[in-house]
């Protein structure tokens, strides 16, 4: 029975890793959609979100069954509960990326922003893609460091969010209110995706150390 339970935990981790890889691919395609007004890439983001939804359902079902039938305790309980929360975070990231793709589709064949603004949007998208890549590696790690943040907050994301919102709200903005709103929303979606990535790192640290999220420091 213990062997079966251990194999189920491993399967749960594998499903999370697959969700993370799909989310990373969606982030890469979202960047391509933004920078090239690429309609095909935008629709690929939507398709990847559907795959993430399927993997999320698998994780949720497996977790509920493990909790109901195995009544895990201590580290095993942390494993299952943490996995459920990480799956929710990955799904939230995937949905945020789909909202980014929505903007590309709505503005096609025009770009989502003027070139100078689009450069900052693309930089922010790239920073989020790097964070998701870190999440992929952390999820797959057997023994990540216990004494520091596993997915540190990228100051680039915060800086670019503030910059984009400032540009869109400036008195001299000459590209219309609709585009200004889209730019602010893109910044928000990427910021939310980054927040969820950071939280994934904190959840994994909780799993390995038992330190609650609220008690974790930046050390």
PDB file of C-alpha atoms in Angstrom:
ATOM      1  CA  UNK A   1       0.000   0.000   0.000  1.00  0.00           C
ATOM      2  CA  UNK A   2       2.842   2.383   0.845  1.00  0.00           C
ATOM      3  CA  UNK A   3       4.469   1.726  -2.526  1.00  0.00           C
ATOM      4  CA  UNK A   4       1.235   2.597  -4.302  1.00  0.00           C
ATOM      5  CA  UNK A   5       0.868   5.780  -2.259  1.00  0.00           C
ATOM      6  CA  UNK A   6       4.440   6.829  -3.078  1.00  0.00           C
ATOM      7  CA  UNK A   7       3.851   6.204  -6.775  1.00  0.00           C
ATOM      8  CA  UNK A   8       0.721   8.359  -6.627  1.00  0.00           C
ATOM      9  CA  UNK A   9       2.709  11.195  -5.068  1.00  0.00           C
ATOM     10  CA  UNK A  10       5.300  10.879  -7.819  1.00  0.00           C
ATOM     11  CA  UNK A  11       2.555  10.952 -10.454  1.00  0.00           C
ATOM     12  CA  UNK A  12       1.164  14.101  -8.842  1.00  0.00           C
ATOM     13  CA  UNK A  13       4.567  15.791  -9.055  1.00  0.00           C
ATOM     14  CA  UNK A  14       4.912  14.726 -12.690  1.00  0.00           C
ATOM     15  CA  UNK A  15       1.540  16.264 -13.502  1.00  0.00           C
ATOM     16  CA  UNK A  16       2.607  19.522 -11.884  1.00  0.00           C
ATOM     17  CA  UNK A  17       5.827  19.496 -13.890  1.00  0.00           C
ATOM     18  CA  UNK A  18       3.841  18.985 -17.083  1.00  0.00           C
ATOM     19  CA  UNK A  19       1.559  21.889 -16.176  1.00  0.00           C
ATOM     20  CA  UNK A  20       4.613  24.065 -15.596  1.00  0.00           C
ATOM     21  CA  UNK A  21       6.177  23.119 -18.939  1.00  0.00           C
ATOM     22  CA  UNK A  22       2.935  23.869 -20.782  1.00  0.00           C
ATOM     23  CA  UNK A  23       2.704  27.215 -19.002  1.00  0.00           C
ATOM     24  CA  UNK A  24       6.272  28.072 -19.947  1.00  0.00           C
ATOM     25  CA  UNK A  25       5.503  27.260 -23.580  1.00  0.00           C
ATOM     26  CA  UNK A  26       2.402  29.453 -23.399  1.00  0.00           C
ATOM     27  CA  UNK A  27       4.532  32.320 -22.094  1.00  0.00           C
ATOM     28  CA  UNK A  28       6.971  31.934 -24.971  1.00  0.00           C
ATOM     29  CA  UNK A  29       4.131  31.925 -27.490  1.00  0.00           C
ATOM     30  CA  UNK A  30       2.551  34.966 -25.819  1.00  0.00           C
ATOM     31  CA  UNK A  31       5.809  36.867 -26.287  1.00  0.00           C
ATOM     32  CA  UNK A  32       5.901  35.851 -29.949  1.00  0.00           C
ATOM     33  CA  UNK A  33       2.280  36.934 -30.379  1.00  0.00           C
ATOM     34  CA  UNK A  34       2.966  40.333 -28.828  1.00  0.00           C
ATOM     35  CA  UNK A  35       6.182  41.150 -30.645  1.00  0.00           C
ATOM     36  CA  UNK A  36       5.042  39.976 -34.087  1.00  0.00           C
ATOM     37  CA  UNK A  37       1.276  40.581 -33.963  1.00  0.00           C
ATOM     38  CA  UNK A  38       1.243  36.831 -34.558  1.00  0.00           C
ATOM     39  CA  UNK A  39      -2.311  35.519 -34.623  1.00  0.00           C
ATOM     40  CA  UNK A  40      -1.178  31.885 -34.839  1.00  0.00           C
ATOM     41  CA  UNK A  41       0.951  32.255 -31.708  1.00  0.00           C
ATOM     42  CA  UNK A  42      -1.969  33.889 -29.891  1.00  0.00           C
ATOM     43  CA  UNK A  43      -4.238  30.947 -30.670  1.00  0.00           C
ATOM     44  CA  UNK A  44      -1.503  28.573 -29.542  1.00  0.00           C
ATOM     45  CA  UNK A  45      -1.636  30.310 -26.150  1.00  0.00           C
ATOM     46  CA  UNK A  46      -5.372  29.533 -25.993  1.00  0.00           C
ATOM     47  CA  UNK A  47      -4.750  25.890 -26.930  1.00  0.00           C
ATOM     48  CA  UNK A  48      -2.054  25.565 -24.280  1.00  0.00           C
ATOM     49  CA  UNK A  49      -4.411  26.999 -21.671  1.00  0.00           C
ATOM     50  CA  UNK A  50      -6.865  24.210 -22.505  1.00  0.00           C
ATOM     51  CA  UNK A  51      -4.110  21.641 -21.963  1.00  0.00           C
ATOM     52  CA  UNK A  52      -3.197  23.247 -18.646  1.00  0.00           C
ATOM     53  CA  UNK A  53      -6.872  23.050 -17.636  1.00  0.00           C
ATOM     54  CA  UNK A  54      -6.833  19.305 -18.364  1.00  0.00           C
ATOM     55  CA  UNK A  55      -3.666  18.763 -16.320  1.00  0.00           C
ATOM     56  CA  UNK A  56      -5.099  20.873 -13.498  1.00  0.00           C
ATOM     57  CA  UNK A  57      -8.174  18.647 -13.372  1.00  0.00           C
ATOM     58  CA  UNK A  58      -5.926  15.569 -13.179  1.00  0.00           C
ATOM     59  CA  UNK A  59      -3.937  17.059 -10.296  1.00  0.00           C
ATOM     60  CA  UNK A  60      -7.093  18.075  -8.471  1.00  0.00           C
ATOM     61  CA  UNK A  61      -8.710  14.654  -8.854  1.00  0.00           C
ATOM     62  CA  UNK A  62      -5.586  12.795  -7.769  1.00  0.00           C
ATOM     63  CA  UNK A  63      -5.108  15.087  -4.765  1.00  0.00           C
ATOM     64  CA  UNK A  64      -8.687  14.710  -3.579  1.00  0.00           C
ATOM     65  CA  UNK A  65      -8.496  10.924  -3.873  1.00  0.00           C
ATOM     66  CA  UNK A  66      -5.231  10.831  -1.933  1.00  0.00           C
ATOM     67  CA  UNK A  67      -6.681  12.993   0.835  1.00  0.00           C
ATOM     68  CA  UNK A  68      -9.887  10.997   1.023  1.00  0.00           C
ATOM     69  CA  UNK A  69      -8.479   7.466   0.833  1.00  0.00           C
ATOM     70  CA  UNK A  70      -4.961   7.712   2.241  1.00  0.00           C
ATOM     71  CA  UNK A  71      -5.383  10.363   4.986  1.00  0.00           C
ATOM     72  CA  UNK A  72      -1.750  11.501   4.655  1.00  0.00           C
ATOM     73  CA  UNK A  73      -0.028  13.269   7.546  1.00  0.00           C
ATOM     74  CA  UNK A  74       3.068  15.423   8.119  1.00  0.00           C
ATOM     75  CA  UNK A  75       5.304  15.710   5.015  1.00  0.00           C
ATOM     76  CA  UNK A  76       2.971  13.608   2.856  1.00  0.00           C
ATOM     77  CA  UNK A  77       0.062  15.877   3.725  1.00  0.00           C
ATOM     78  CA  UNK A  78       2.168  18.919   2.873  1.00  0.00           C
ATOM     79  CA  UNK A  79       3.009  17.286  -0.450  1.00  0.00           C
ATOM     80  CA  UNK A  80      -0.628  16.867  -1.449  1.00  0.00           C
ATOM     81  CA  UNK A  81      -1.870  20.222  -0.162  1.00  0.00           C
ATOM     82  CA  UNK A  82       1.052  22.085  -1.696  1.00  0.00           C
ATOM     83  CA  UNK A  83       0.532  20.352  -5.028  1.00  0.00           C
ATOM     84  CA  UNK A  84      -3.106  21.458  -5.109  1.00  0.00           C
ATOM     85  CA  UNK A  85      -2.115  25.065  -4.476  1.00  0.00           C
ATOM     86  CA  UNK A  86       0.707  25.030  -7.020  1.00  0.00           C
ATOM     87  CA  UNK A  87      -1.685  23.635  -9.623  1.00  0.00           C
ATOM     88  CA  UNK A  88      -4.036  26.545  -8.919  1.00  0.00           C
ATOM     89  CA  UNK A  89      -1.170  29.032  -9.317  1.00  0.00           C
ATOM     90  CA  UNK A  90      -0.054  27.516 -12.616  1.00  0.00           C
ATOM     91  CA  UNK A  91      -3.609  27.646 -13.903  1.00  0.00           C
ATOM     92  CA  UNK A  92      -3.817  31.309 -12.893  1.00  0.00           C
ATOM     93  CA  UNK A  93      -0.591  32.054 -14.793  1.00  0.00           C
ATOM     94  CA  UNK A  94      -1.940  30.282 -17.873  1.00  0.00           C
ATOM     95  CA  UNK A  95      -5.171  32.269 -17.716  1.00  0.00           C
ATOM     96  CA  UNK A  96      -3.260  35.540 -17.384  1.00  0.00           C
ATOM     97  CA  UNK A  97      -1.289  34.664 -20.508  1.00  0.00           C
ATOM     98  CA  UNK A  98      -4.522  33.967 -22.372  1.00  0.00           C
ATOM     99  CA  UNK A  99      -5.731  37.433 -21.456  1.00  0.00           C
ATOM    100  CA  UNK A 100      -2.518  38.749 -23.030  1.00  0.00           C
ATOM    101  CA  UNK A 101      -3.284  36.777 -26.184  1.00  0.00           C
ATOM    102  CA  UNK A 102      -6.811  38.243 -26.160  1.00  0.00           C
ATOM    103  CA  UNK A 103      -5.326  41.711 -26.633  1.00  0.00           C
ATOM    104  CA  UNK A 104      -3.245  40.536 -29.598  1.00  0.00           C
ATOM    105  CA  UNK A 105      -6.291  38.974 -31.273  1.00  0.00           C
ATOM    106  CA  UNK A 106      -8.467  42.009 -30.663  1.00  0.00           C
ATOM    107  CA  UNK A 107      -5.897  44.403 -32.184  1.00  0.00           C
ATOM    108  CA  UNK A 108      -4.812  42.173 -35.069  1.00  0.00           C
ATOM    109  CA  UNK A 109      -3.438  42.950 -37.634  1.00  0.00           C
ATOM    110  CA  UNK A 110      -2.220  46.084 -35.845  1.00  0.00           C
ATOM    111  CA  UNK A 111       0.374  45.812 -33.070  1.00  0.00           C
ATOM    112  CA  UNK A 112      -0.857  46.097 -29.504  1.00  0.00           C
ATOM    113  CA  UNK A 113       1.188  49.262 -28.961  1.00  0.00           C
ATOM    114  CA  UNK A 114       3.606  51.694 -30.640  1.00  0.00           C
ATOM    115  CA  UNK A 115       7.114  50.329 -31.110  1.00  0.00           C
ATOM    116  CA  UNK A 116       8.684  52.176 -28.170  1.00  0.00           C
ATOM    117  CA  UNK A 117       5.974  50.904 -25.816  1.00  0.00           C
ATOM    118  CA  UNK A 118       5.964  47.434 -27.346  1.00  0.00           C
ATOM    119  CA  UNK A 119       9.645  47.044 -26.489  1.00  0.00           C
ATOM    120  CA  UNK A 120       8.822  47.452 -22.791  1.00  0.00           C
ATOM    121  CA  UNK A 121       5.869  45.065 -23.062  1.00  0.00           C
ATOM    122  CA  UNK A 122       8.097  42.464 -24.719  1.00  0.00           C
ATOM    123  CA  UNK A 123      10.757  42.929 -22.027  1.00  0.00           C
ATOM    124  CA  UNK A 124       8.154  42.391 -19.316  1.00  0.00           C
ATOM    125  CA  UNK A 125       6.867  39.286 -21.104  1.00  0.00           C
ATOM    126  CA  UNK A 126      10.418  37.944 -21.318  1.00  0.00           C
ATOM    127  CA  UNK A 127      10.989  38.530 -17.613  1.00  0.00           C
ATOM    128  CA  UNK A 128       7.837  36.572 -16.778  1.00  0.00           C
ATOM    129  CA  UNK A 129       8.936  33.747 -19.083  1.00  0.00           C
ATOM    130  CA  UNK A 130      12.213  33.526 -17.144  1.00  0.00           C
ATOM    131  CA  UNK A 131      10.283  33.343 -13.854  1.00  0.00           C
ATOM    132  CA  UNK A 132       8.125  30.534 -15.205  1.00  0.00           C
ATOM    133  CA  UNK A 133      11.271  28.722 -16.344  1.00  0.00           C
ATOM    134  CA  UNK A 134      12.602  28.995 -12.796  1.00  0.00           C
ATOM    135  CA  UNK A 135       9.319  27.543 -11.518  1.00  0.00           C
ATOM    136  CA  UNK A 136       9.721  24.582 -13.888  1.00  0.00           C
ATOM    137  CA  UNK A 137      13.183  23.855 -12.483  1.00  0.00           C
ATOM    138  CA  UNK A 138      12.131  24.309  -8.857  1.00  0.00           C
ATOM    139  CA  UNK A 139       9.151  21.977  -9.231  1.00  0.00           C
ATOM    140  CA  UNK A 140      11.406  19.313 -10.727  1.00  0.00           C
ATOM    141  CA  UNK A 141      14.180  19.723  -8.110  1.00  0.00           C
ATOM    142  CA  UNK A 142      14.488  16.902  -5.591  1.00  0.00           C
ATOM    143  CA  UNK A 143      16.322  18.903  -2.928  1.00  0.00           C
ATOM    144  CA  UNK A 144      16.100  22.649  -3.557  1.00  0.00           C
ATOM    145  CA  UNK A 145      17.899  25.031  -1.175  1.00  0.00           C
ATOM    146  CA  UNK A 146      16.010  25.398   2.102  1.00  0.00           C
ATOM    147  CA  UNK A 147      17.541  28.608   3.379  1.00  0.00           C
ATOM    148  CA  UNK A 148      16.556  31.127   0.705  1.00  0.00           C
ATOM    149  CA  UNK A 149      13.778  32.211  -1.612  1.00  0.00           C
ATOM    150  CA  UNK A 150      13.456  29.746  -4.478  1.00  0.00           C
ATOM    151  CA  UNK A 151      11.845  32.115  -6.978  1.00  0.00           C
ATOM    152  CA  UNK A 152      12.917  35.666  -6.098  1.00  0.00           C
ATOM    153  CA  UNK A 153      10.781  38.545  -7.232  1.00  0.00           C
ATOM    154  CA  UNK A 154      12.193  40.037 -10.441  1.00  0.00           C
ATOM    155  CA  UNK A 155      12.464  43.786  -9.953  1.00  0.00           C
ATOM    156  CA  UNK A 156      12.326  44.126 -13.739  1.00  0.00           C
ATOM    157  CA  UNK A 157       8.649  43.169 -13.670  1.00  0.00           C
ATOM    158  CA  UNK A 158       7.793  45.813 -11.074  1.00  0.00           C
ATOM    159  CA  UNK A 159       9.836  48.481 -12.838  1.00  0.00           C
ATOM    160  CA  UNK A 160       8.254  47.796 -16.221  1.00  0.00           C
ATOM    161  CA  UNK A 161       4.756  47.629 -14.807  1.00  0.00           C
ATOM    162  CA  UNK A 162       5.168  51.078 -13.268  1.00  0.00           C
ATOM    163  CA  UNK A 163       6.738  52.380 -16.478  1.00  0.00           C
ATOM    164  CA  UNK A 164       3.925  51.076 -18.704  1.00  0.00           C
ATOM    165  CA  UNK A 165       1.166  52.380 -16.477  1.00  0.00           C
ATOM    166  CA  UNK A 166       2.899  55.764 -16.328  1.00  0.00           C
ATOM    167  CA  UNK A 167       3.167  55.891 -20.130  1.00  0.00           C
ATOM    168  CA  UNK A 168      -0.486  54.963 -20.634  1.00  0.00           C
ATOM    169  CA  UNK A 169      -1.657  57.553 -18.103  1.00  0.00           C
ATOM    170  CA  UNK A 170       0.581  60.394 -19.303  1.00  0.00           C
ATOM    171  CA  UNK A 171      -1.033  63.624 -20.495  1.00  0.00           C
ATOM    172  CA  UNK A 172       0.906  63.382 -23.723  1.00  0.00           C
ATOM    173  CA  UNK A 173      -0.378  59.907 -24.620  1.00  0.00           C
ATOM    174  CA  UNK A 174      -1.506  60.191 -28.251  1.00  0.00           C
ATOM    175  CA  UNK A 175      -2.743  56.688 -29.011  1.00  0.00           C
ATOM    176  CA  UNK A 176      -6.253  56.714 -27.616  1.00  0.00           C
ATOM    177  CA  UNK A 177      -7.838  55.594 -24.383  1.00  0.00           C
ATOM    178  CA  UNK A 178      -8.580  52.076 -25.637  1.00  0.00           C
ATOM    179  CA  UNK A 179      -4.909  51.347 -26.260  1.00  0.00           C
ATOM    180  CA  UNK A 180      -3.961  52.959 -22.946  1.00  0.00           C
ATOM    181  CA  UNK A 181      -6.342  50.579 -21.170  1.00  0.00           C
ATOM    182  CA  UNK A 182      -4.904  47.600 -23.069  1.00  0.00           C
ATOM    183  CA  UNK A 183      -1.362  48.552 -22.081  1.00  0.00           C
ATOM    184  CA  UNK A 184      -2.351  48.887 -18.425  1.00  0.00           C
ATOM    185  CA  UNK A 185      -4.119  45.510 -18.582  1.00  0.00           C
ATOM    186  CA  UNK A 186      -1.113  43.817 -20.186  1.00  0.00           C
ATOM    187  CA  UNK A 187       1.084  45.144 -17.386  1.00  0.00           C
ATOM    188  CA  UNK A 188      -1.431  43.861 -14.828  1.00  0.00           C
ATOM    189  CA  UNK A 189      -1.654  40.379 -16.380  1.00  0.00           C
ATOM    190  CA  UNK A 190       2.113  39.989 -16.446  1.00  0.00           C
ATOM    191  CA  UNK A 191       2.419  41.258 -12.881  1.00  0.00           C
ATOM    192  CA  UNK A 192      -0.164  38.718 -11.693  1.00  0.00           C
ATOM    193  CA  UNK A 193       1.667  35.932 -13.517  1.00  0.00           C
ATOM    194  CA  UNK A 194       4.892  36.963 -11.766  1.00  0.00           C
ATOM    195  CA  UNK A 195       3.127  37.016  -8.382  1.00  0.00           C
ATOM    196  CA  UNK A 196       1.934  33.455  -8.852  1.00  0.00           C
ATOM    197  CA  UNK A 197       5.424  32.283  -9.854  1.00  0.00           C
ATOM    198  CA  UNK A 198       6.908  33.760  -6.696  1.00  0.00           C
ATOM    199  CA  UNK A 199       4.176  32.104  -4.631  1.00  0.00           C
ATOM    200  CA  UNK A 200       4.996  28.738  -6.222  1.00  0.00           C
ATOM    201  CA  UNK A 201       8.544  29.084  -4.934  1.00  0.00           C
ATOM    202  CA  UNK A 202       7.262  29.863  -1.448  1.00  0.00           C
ATOM    203  CA  UNK A 203       4.902  26.870  -1.546  1.00  0.00           C
ATOM    204  CA  UNK A 204       7.705  24.522  -2.529  1.00  0.00           C
ATOM    205  CA  UNK A 205       9.889  25.912   0.244  1.00  0.00           C
ATOM    206  CA  UNK A 206       6.996  25.271   2.641  1.00  0.00           C
ATOM    207  CA  UNK A 207       6.778  21.673   1.433  1.00  0.00           C
ATOM    208  CA  UNK A 208      10.476  20.993   1.999  1.00  0.00           C
ATOM    209  CA  UNK A 209      10.880  22.920   5.268  1.00  0.00           C
ATOM    210  CA  UNK A 210       7.452  23.278   6.876  1.00  0.00           C
ATOM    211  CA  UNK A 211       7.962  27.053   7.110  1.00  0.00           C
ATOM    212  CA  UNK A 212       4.578  28.719   6.478  1.00  0.00           C
ATOM    213  CA  UNK A 213       4.386  31.285   3.697  1.00  0.00           C
ATOM    214  CA  UNK A 214       3.783  34.142   6.120  1.00  0.00           C
ATOM    215  CA  UNK A 215       6.939  33.259   8.086  1.00  0.00           C
ATOM    216  CA  UNK A 216       9.277  33.054   5.120  1.00  0.00           C
ATOM    217  CA  UNK A 217      11.783  35.858   4.696  1.00  0.00           C
ATOM    218  CA  UNK A 218      13.808  37.079   1.768  1.00  0.00           C
ATOM    219  CA  UNK A 219      16.984  35.583   3.236  1.00  0.00           C
TER     220      UNK A 219
END
